[in-house]
Short mmCIF file of C-alpha atoms and ligand atoms in Angstrom, two decimals:
data_model
loop_
_atom_site.label_atom_id
_atom_site.label_comp_id
_atom_site.label_asym_id
_atom_site.label_seq_id
_atom_site.Cartn_x
_atom_site.Cartn_y
_atom_site.Cartn_z
CA MET A 299 122.91 94.72 76.72
CA THR A 300 122.42 94.28 80.47
CA THR A 301 119.96 92.36 82.57
CA LEU A 302 118.30 93.79 85.66
CA ARG A 303 116.69 91.78 88.42
CA LEU A 304 113.73 93.66 89.92
CA PRO A 305 111.20 92.54 92.53
CA GLY A 306 107.93 91.21 91.07
CA LEU A 307 105.91 94.26 90.08
CA VAL A 308 102.47 95.23 91.36
CA ASP A 309 99.95 96.73 88.96
CA ALA A 310 97.40 98.29 91.28
CA HIS A 311 94.90 99.15 88.56
CA VAL A 312 93.70 96.58 86.02
CA HIS A 313 90.39 95.56 84.48
CA LEU A 314 90.48 91.82 83.88
CA ARG A 315 86.81 91.90 82.77
CA GLU A 316 85.51 88.75 84.42
CA PRO A 317 82.64 88.16 84.86
CA GLY A 318 80.68 89.58 81.98
CA TYR A 319 83.20 90.71 79.39
CA GLU A 320 85.32 87.59 78.88
CA HIS A 321 85.56 88.29 75.15
CA LYS A 322 87.86 91.22 76.12
CA GLU A 323 89.93 89.46 78.83
CA ASP A 324 89.57 86.95 81.65
CA PHE A 325 91.55 86.03 84.74
CA TYR A 326 93.78 83.66 82.77
CA THR A 327 94.59 85.85 79.76
CA GLY A 328 94.87 88.96 81.92
CA THR A 329 97.25 87.42 84.44
CA VAL A 330 99.32 85.86 81.63
CA ALA A 331 99.65 89.38 80.20
CA ALA A 332 100.67 90.50 83.69
CA LEU A 333 103.51 87.94 83.90
CA ALA A 334 104.61 88.89 80.37
CA GLY A 335 104.93 92.43 81.72
CA GLY A 336 106.87 91.42 84.84
CA VAL A 337 103.82 91.94 87.07
CA THR A 338 103.25 89.33 89.80
CA THR A 339 100.35 91.03 91.62
CA VAL A 340 97.37 92.77 90.05
CA LEU A 341 94.54 94.66 91.72
CA ASP A 342 91.36 94.19 89.72
CA MET A 343 88.64 96.82 89.36
CA PRO A 344 84.96 96.23 90.14
CA ASN A 345 83.33 97.55 86.92
CA THR A 346 82.54 94.09 85.59
CA GLN A 347 79.08 92.78 84.66
CA PRO A 348 77.64 92.50 87.24
CA PRO A 349 79.74 95.00 89.19
CA THR A 350 81.51 93.73 92.31
CA ALA A 351 79.11 95.43 94.68
CA THR A 352 77.99 92.68 97.09
CA PRO A 353 79.78 90.05 99.22
CA ALA A 354 78.31 87.29 97.03
CA LEU A 355 79.65 88.89 93.86
CA LEU A 356 83.09 89.42 95.44
CA ARG A 357 83.15 85.76 96.45
CA GLU A 358 82.09 84.65 92.97
CA LYS A 359 84.76 86.78 91.36
CA ALA A 360 87.35 85.44 93.81
CA ARG A 361 86.33 81.90 92.88
CA LEU A 362 86.89 82.65 89.17
CA ALA A 363 90.25 84.26 89.88
CA ALA A 364 91.36 81.40 92.14
CA ALA A 365 90.64 78.89 89.36
CA LYS A 366 92.40 80.73 86.54
CA ALA A 367 94.95 83.29 87.71
CA VAL A 368 98.69 82.72 87.21
CA CYS A 369 99.74 85.69 89.37
CA ASP A 370 98.33 87.03 92.64
CA VAL A 371 95.10 89.00 92.47
CA GLY A 372 93.47 91.50 94.82
CA LEU A 373 89.91 92.54 94.14
CA PHE A 374 88.26 95.91 94.63
CA VAL A 375 84.66 96.29 95.70
CA GLY A 376 82.55 99.06 94.23
CA ALA A 377 79.40 100.92 95.14
CA THR A 378 76.47 101.53 92.81
CA ASN A 379 73.85 104.23 93.10
CA ASP A 380 71.15 101.75 94.06
CA ARG A 381 73.26 99.33 96.16
CA ALA A 382 75.43 101.82 97.97
CA ASP A 383 76.26 99.87 101.12
CA ALA A 384 75.80 96.33 99.86
CA TYR A 385 79.56 95.68 99.58
CA LEU A 386 80.14 96.53 103.22
CA PRO A 387 80.21 93.10 104.92
CA ALA A 388 82.97 92.05 102.50
CA ALA A 389 85.02 95.23 102.82
CA GLN A 390 88.05 93.72 104.54
CA HIS A 391 88.32 91.01 101.88
CA ALA A 392 88.80 93.64 99.17
CA CYS A 393 91.99 95.57 98.44
CA GLY A 394 89.96 98.76 98.70
CA LEU A 395 86.73 100.52 97.75
CA LYS A 396 86.66 102.00 94.25
CA ILE A 397 84.48 105.03 93.70
CA TYR A 398 83.86 106.52 90.25
CA VAL A 399 82.73 110.12 90.20
CA SER A 400 83.92 110.96 86.68
CA ASP A 401 83.02 109.73 83.19
CA THR A 402 83.92 106.05 82.79
CA PHE A 403 83.06 102.63 81.27
CA GLY A 404 80.31 100.65 83.04
CA SER A 405 77.58 101.45 85.53
CA LEU A 406 79.46 102.24 88.74
CA ARG A 407 79.32 106.04 88.61
CA ILE A 408 78.17 107.74 91.80
CA ASP A 409 76.09 110.78 90.96
CA SER A 410 75.09 112.55 94.17
CA LEU A 411 76.90 114.23 97.02
CA ASP A 412 74.47 112.54 99.40
CA LEU A 413 75.69 109.12 98.33
CA LEU A 414 79.35 110.07 98.06
CA HIS A 415 79.27 111.51 101.58
CA ARG A 416 77.64 108.33 102.85
CA LEU A 417 80.32 106.14 101.24
CA PHE A 418 83.18 107.99 102.95
CA ARG A 419 81.33 108.10 106.29
CA THR A 420 80.53 104.40 106.14
CA TRP A 421 84.05 103.34 105.10
CA ALA A 422 85.48 105.40 107.98
CA GLY A 423 83.08 103.73 110.43
CA LYS A 424 83.93 100.27 109.16
CA ALA A 425 87.63 101.08 109.27
CA ASP A 426 87.27 102.11 112.92
CA ALA A 427 85.47 98.87 113.61
CA VAL A 428 88.15 96.60 112.13
CA GLY A 429 91.12 98.85 112.88
CA TYR A 430 93.63 100.08 110.29
CA ARG A 431 96.50 97.69 109.88
CA MET A 432 97.98 98.45 106.55
CA ASP A 433 101.37 96.77 106.65
CA GLY A 434 100.79 93.29 105.20
CA ARG A 435 97.40 93.66 106.85
CA GLU A 436 95.58 90.62 108.10
CA GLN A 437 92.45 92.49 108.84
CA GLY A 438 91.67 96.10 108.21
CA LEU A 439 90.63 98.09 105.19
CA GLY A 440 92.48 99.41 102.20
CA PRO A 441 92.11 102.98 101.00
CA ILE A 442 89.23 104.47 99.06
CA ALA A 443 90.45 104.67 95.47
CA VAL A 444 88.76 107.35 93.40
CA HIS A 445 88.46 108.12 89.74
CA ALA A 446 87.97 111.85 90.34
CA GLU A 447 88.96 114.24 87.60
CA GLU A 448 88.97 118.03 87.58
CA LEU A 449 86.51 119.57 90.06
CA MET A 450 85.66 116.20 91.60
CA LEU A 451 89.21 115.88 92.94
CA PRO A 452 88.95 118.53 95.70
CA VAL A 453 85.54 117.10 96.63
CA CYS A 454 87.09 113.69 97.30
CA LEU A 455 90.18 115.15 98.98
CA ASN A 456 87.98 117.00 101.41
CA LEU A 457 85.73 114.06 102.20
CA SER A 458 88.78 111.91 102.87
CA HIS A 459 90.22 114.61 105.12
CA LEU A 460 86.95 115.15 106.99
CA TYR A 461 86.65 111.44 107.76
CA ASP A 462 90.36 110.71 108.08
CA VAL A 463 90.14 107.94 105.47
CA PRO A 464 93.20 107.28 103.30
CA LEU A 465 92.47 108.33 99.73
CA HIS A 466 94.21 106.95 96.65
CA VAL A 467 93.65 108.97 93.49
CA VAL A 468 93.85 106.78 90.39
CA HIS A 469 95.24 107.82 87.00
CA VAL A 470 96.06 111.48 87.65
CA SER A 471 96.55 113.15 84.26
CA ARG A 472 96.51 116.96 84.57
CA ARG A 473 98.83 119.64 85.89
CA SER A 474 96.00 121.10 88.03
CA GLU A 475 95.41 117.71 89.64
CA ILE A 476 99.00 116.72 90.42
CA GLU A 477 99.68 120.20 91.83
CA LEU A 478 96.61 120.03 94.05
CA ILE A 479 97.70 116.61 95.33
CA ARG A 480 101.13 118.07 96.10
CA THR A 481 99.49 120.79 98.18
CA ALA A 482 97.25 118.29 99.96
CA LYS A 483 100.28 116.11 100.84
CA GLU A 484 102.16 119.18 102.11
CA ARG A 485 99.16 119.94 104.38
CA GLY A 486 99.26 116.42 105.81
CA TYR A 487 96.29 114.90 103.96
CA ARG A 488 96.33 111.10 103.84
CA VAL A 489 96.46 110.96 100.06
CA THR A 490 98.45 108.88 97.57
CA CYS A 491 98.18 108.82 93.80
CA GLU A 492 99.05 106.90 90.67
CA VAL A 493 99.84 107.84 87.08
CA THR A 494 99.52 105.60 84.00
CA PRO A 495 102.24 104.96 81.43
CA HIS A 496 99.89 106.23 78.70
CA HIS A 497 99.64 109.65 80.37
CA LEU A 498 103.42 109.72 80.89
CA PHE A 499 104.29 108.72 77.32
CA LEU A 500 101.40 109.96 75.12
CA THR A 501 99.57 113.30 74.79
CA THR A 502 96.83 115.00 72.78
CA GLU A 503 99.42 115.21 70.03
CA ASP A 504 99.23 111.40 69.64
CA ALA A 505 95.44 111.30 69.91
CA ALA A 506 94.65 112.07 66.25
CA ARG A 507 97.05 109.41 64.99
CA LEU A 508 95.70 106.83 67.41
CA GLY A 509 91.98 107.56 66.99
CA PRO A 510 89.88 105.24 69.19
CA LEU A 511 93.06 103.34 70.17
CA GLY A 512 94.15 106.48 72.00
CA ASP A 513 90.82 107.05 73.72
CA MET A 514 90.55 106.38 77.42
CA ARG A 515 89.33 108.07 80.62
CA PRO A 516 90.96 110.29 81.66
CA ARG A 517 91.65 111.28 78.05
CA LEU A 518 95.19 111.91 76.86
CA ALA A 519 96.18 115.34 78.15
CA THR A 520 98.23 118.21 76.78
CA PRO A 521 102.02 118.25 76.54
CA ASP A 522 102.00 120.75 79.44
CA ASP A 523 99.95 118.35 81.58
CA GLN A 524 102.36 115.56 80.68
CA ALA A 525 105.34 117.75 81.58
CA ALA A 526 103.74 118.44 84.97
CA LEU A 527 103.58 114.71 85.74
CA TRP A 528 107.31 114.36 85.08
CA GLU A 529 108.09 117.53 87.07
CA ASN A 530 106.14 116.18 90.04
CA LEU A 531 107.54 112.67 90.02
CA ASP A 532 108.11 112.93 93.78
CA VAL A 533 104.33 113.31 94.28
CA ILE A 534 103.55 110.17 92.25
CA ASP A 535 103.37 107.17 94.58
CA LEU A 536 102.54 104.50 91.99
CA PHE A 537 102.76 103.77 88.31
CA ALA A 538 99.70 101.68 87.41
CA THR A 539 98.46 100.77 83.96
CA ASP A 540 94.65 101.05 84.05
CA HIS A 541 94.87 98.01 81.75
CA ALA A 542 91.42 98.33 80.14
CA PRO A 543 91.14 96.00 77.16
CA HIS A 544 88.44 96.36 74.52
CA THR A 545 88.55 94.44 71.22
CA LEU A 546 89.69 96.08 67.99
CA ALA A 547 86.22 95.42 66.59
CA GLU A 548 84.62 97.30 69.49
CA LYS A 549 87.10 100.14 69.09
CA ALA A 550 86.46 100.34 65.33
CA ALA A 551 82.85 99.49 64.82
CA LEU A 552 80.81 101.38 67.35
CA GLU A 553 79.73 104.94 66.99
CA THR A 554 81.09 105.67 70.46
CA PRO A 555 83.93 103.21 71.02
CA PRO A 556 84.44 102.14 74.64
CA PRO A 557 87.30 104.07 76.32
CA GLY A 558 90.36 102.22 77.56
CA VAL A 559 93.65 100.69 76.40
CA PRO A 560 95.63 97.60 77.42
CA GLY A 561 98.83 98.35 79.33
CA LEU A 562 100.11 95.41 81.35
CA GLU A 563 102.77 94.31 78.87
CA THR A 564 104.12 97.72 77.90
CA MET A 565 104.54 99.37 81.32
CA LEU A 566 107.95 97.96 82.18
CA PRO A 567 109.44 98.35 78.66
CA LEU A 568 108.31 102.02 78.67
CA LEU A 569 109.71 102.69 82.14
CA ILE A 570 113.00 100.99 81.26
CA THR A 571 113.17 103.15 78.14
CA ALA A 572 112.75 106.27 80.31
CA MET A 573 115.53 104.88 82.51
CA VAL A 574 117.85 104.49 79.52
CA GLU A 575 117.01 108.07 78.54
CA GLY A 576 117.94 109.25 82.05
CA ARG A 577 114.41 110.33 83.03
CA LEU A 578 113.92 107.66 85.72
CA THR A 579 116.22 105.61 87.92
CA GLU A 580 115.86 101.93 88.69
CA ASP A 581 114.92 102.94 92.24
CA ASP A 582 112.17 105.24 90.89
CA ILE A 583 110.67 102.26 89.08
CA VAL A 584 110.99 99.77 91.93
CA ALA A 585 109.50 102.23 94.46
CA ARG A 586 106.47 103.02 92.28
CA CYS A 587 105.83 99.54 90.87
CA ALA A 588 106.61 97.39 93.90
CA HIS A 589 107.30 98.94 97.31
CA ASN A 590 104.74 101.77 97.26
CA PRO A 591 101.76 99.78 96.01
CA ARG A 592 102.48 97.16 98.67
CA ARG A 593 102.44 99.86 101.33
CA VAL A 594 99.40 101.76 100.01
CA TYR A 595 97.24 98.61 99.85
CA GLY A 596 98.87 96.61 102.65
CA LEU A 597 99.72 93.74 100.29
CA PRO A 598 101.43 90.62 101.65
CA ALA A 599 105.07 90.02 100.66
CA GLN A 600 105.87 87.60 97.83
CA PRO A 601 109.04 85.81 98.88
CA ASP A 602 111.52 84.62 96.23
CA THR A 603 109.76 86.62 93.52
CA TRP A 604 111.56 88.65 90.89
CA VAL A 605 111.64 89.65 87.25
CA ASP A 606 114.69 89.53 84.96
CA VAL A 607 114.45 92.27 82.39
CA VAL A 608 116.82 92.77 79.48
CA VAL A 609 117.85 96.35 78.78
CA GLU A 610 118.57 96.38 75.05
CA ASP A 611 121.30 98.71 73.76
CA GLN A 612 119.27 99.40 70.62
CA PRO A 613 115.55 99.99 71.07
CA VAL A 614 113.21 97.49 69.42
CA PRO A 615 109.85 98.65 67.96
CA TRP A 616 107.00 97.31 70.11
CA SER A 617 105.16 94.53 68.26
CA ASN A 618 101.54 93.50 68.91
CA GLU A 619 102.48 89.98 67.74
CA ARG A 620 104.10 89.13 71.04
CA MET A 621 101.15 90.26 73.16
CA LYS A 622 99.31 87.92 75.52
CA THR A 623 96.30 90.09 76.31
CA ARG A 624 93.21 88.68 74.59
CA VAL A 625 92.70 91.90 72.61
CA GLY A 626 96.18 91.74 71.06
CA TRP A 627 96.83 95.43 70.44
CA SER A 628 98.60 98.35 72.06
CA PRO A 629 98.61 102.12 71.58
CA PHE A 630 102.41 101.81 71.75
CA ALA A 631 102.73 99.52 68.69
CA GLY A 632 105.81 100.53 66.71
CA MET A 633 107.31 102.62 69.51
CA PRO A 634 111.05 101.89 69.95
CA LEU A 635 111.51 100.45 73.46
CA HIS A 636 114.51 99.20 75.38
CA GLY A 637 113.11 96.77 77.97
CA ARG A 638 112.18 93.12 77.43
CA VAL A 639 110.94 90.80 80.18
CA GLU A 640 113.03 87.66 79.98
CA ARG A 641 111.97 85.62 82.97
CA VAL A 642 109.61 85.88 85.95
CA THR A 643 110.06 83.88 89.14
CA LEU A 644 107.13 83.69 91.57
CA ARG A 645 107.67 82.07 95.00
CA GLY A 646 110.75 80.32 93.71
CA GLU A 647 109.14 78.90 90.52
CA VAL A 648 109.93 80.15 87.04
CA VAL A 649 106.44 81.10 85.82
CA TYR A 650 107.35 82.91 82.59
CA GLU A 651 110.33 82.61 80.30
CA ASP A 652 111.09 83.89 76.78
CA GLY A 653 107.47 84.49 75.89
CA ARG A 654 106.17 81.22 77.38
CA VAL A 655 103.97 80.88 80.44
CA LEU A 656 104.98 77.99 82.65
CA ALA A 657 102.54 78.51 85.52
CA ALA A 658 99.34 76.47 85.75
CA PRO A 659 95.97 78.22 85.83
CA GLY A 660 94.99 78.70 89.46
CA SER A 661 98.57 78.91 90.75
CA GLY A 662 98.06 82.60 91.55
CA ARG A 663 96.65 83.53 94.93
CA VAL A 664 93.59 85.62 95.68
CA LEU A 665 94.48 88.14 98.36
CA PHE A 666 92.75 89.18 101.60
CA GLY A 667 90.80 85.91 101.92
CA ALA A 668 88.31 86.98 99.24
CA ALA A 669 87.96 83.42 98.02
CA ASN A 670 87.32 82.00 101.50
CA PRO A 671 85.96 84.82 103.60
CA ALA A 672 85.90 84.07 107.31
CA ALA A 673 83.00 86.47 107.77
O1 DOR B 928 89.50 104.35 79.88
C1 DOR B 928 88.96 103.79 80.80
N1 DOR B 928 88.55 102.51 80.69
N2 DOR B 928 88.74 104.45 81.94
C2 DOR B 928 87.98 103.96 82.92
O2 DOR B 928 87.74 104.62 83.90
C3 DOR B 928 87.38 102.59 82.80
C4 DOR B 928 88.13 101.77 81.83
C5 DOR B 928 87.41 100.52 81.39
O3 DOR B 928 86.95 99.79 82.27
O4 DOR B 928 87.33 100.28 80.20
ZN1 ZN B 929 90.39 101.91 85.43
#
């Protein structure tokens, strides 16, 4: 048994569900789950109810996060079909603009080229106005983050290239997609991407066993798609969970269960397991879970912040019992894993130790001045 000390991790893709779906998660339970997973910064998605599509809604969400969070939180803004530009005055207080152009949960899907074109054009204009300053940015915009599967991927790549806007492609899951992103990077496109643990560690072969607990968007892909993600590790900038909790009752009872799985607590144990198996190095993990997300989103540094993780000699089956997420389940239940988060230190304070949260609600920070916007 050894213990590793890693920098506090960033999960750049979570759905903490507040406001509107607090029965699934809220800023307290979600950030507690983050600490339990060694994550000290989360970036929260805008597909809440109501969606984070106006400055007032961003401010309100920031107020909720500031009162409850136990780790640092950045907030995305989103655009809806009928309120396309409403988010704009708050753009620099968000970690980025999230655009959905593929099948998803919630009402944020953009369904016309006219609107999609306008979103890229407008973000580019706003970025020019405030200036890009991505390194620990004080002012400036984050990237456009897109959920763009299959044929929507080249559409978004081209719009980003035409307007010279940095594009971040979330949860890439297919061989065709990762290979296209490789080509775009080789041609100098300003594109980065992330892959989820569930697409790295599960495939269509697990889907039947898991039923609705293995249903998410993008869906689990084929073993060949999964192999392509591992083969193209150098193209993957970030690992991010797409932590998307829904209750077991919702997953079981509805005719069409909502897609999404929790992931904050299992990411590091899974990655450590891949490290023990020789498929990843410690540096691979630290780059993709700490340094790269900070660079891609221009996140401020967290001084004196680290996670102590135990690397078990013998793998231990993952147990839902220990989970902090409000929904209390995982598609990885029973999987033998080697990593266990022992202790998390945030800005010099021990905030999590041996399964107990020591941080007070509201001790986490809301990033980019979203809680107290200057303008
Ligand atoms: O599986 C998913 N769940 N994919 C998404 O794009 C949204 C997410 C959610 O919010 O539940
Ligand atoms: Zn998501």
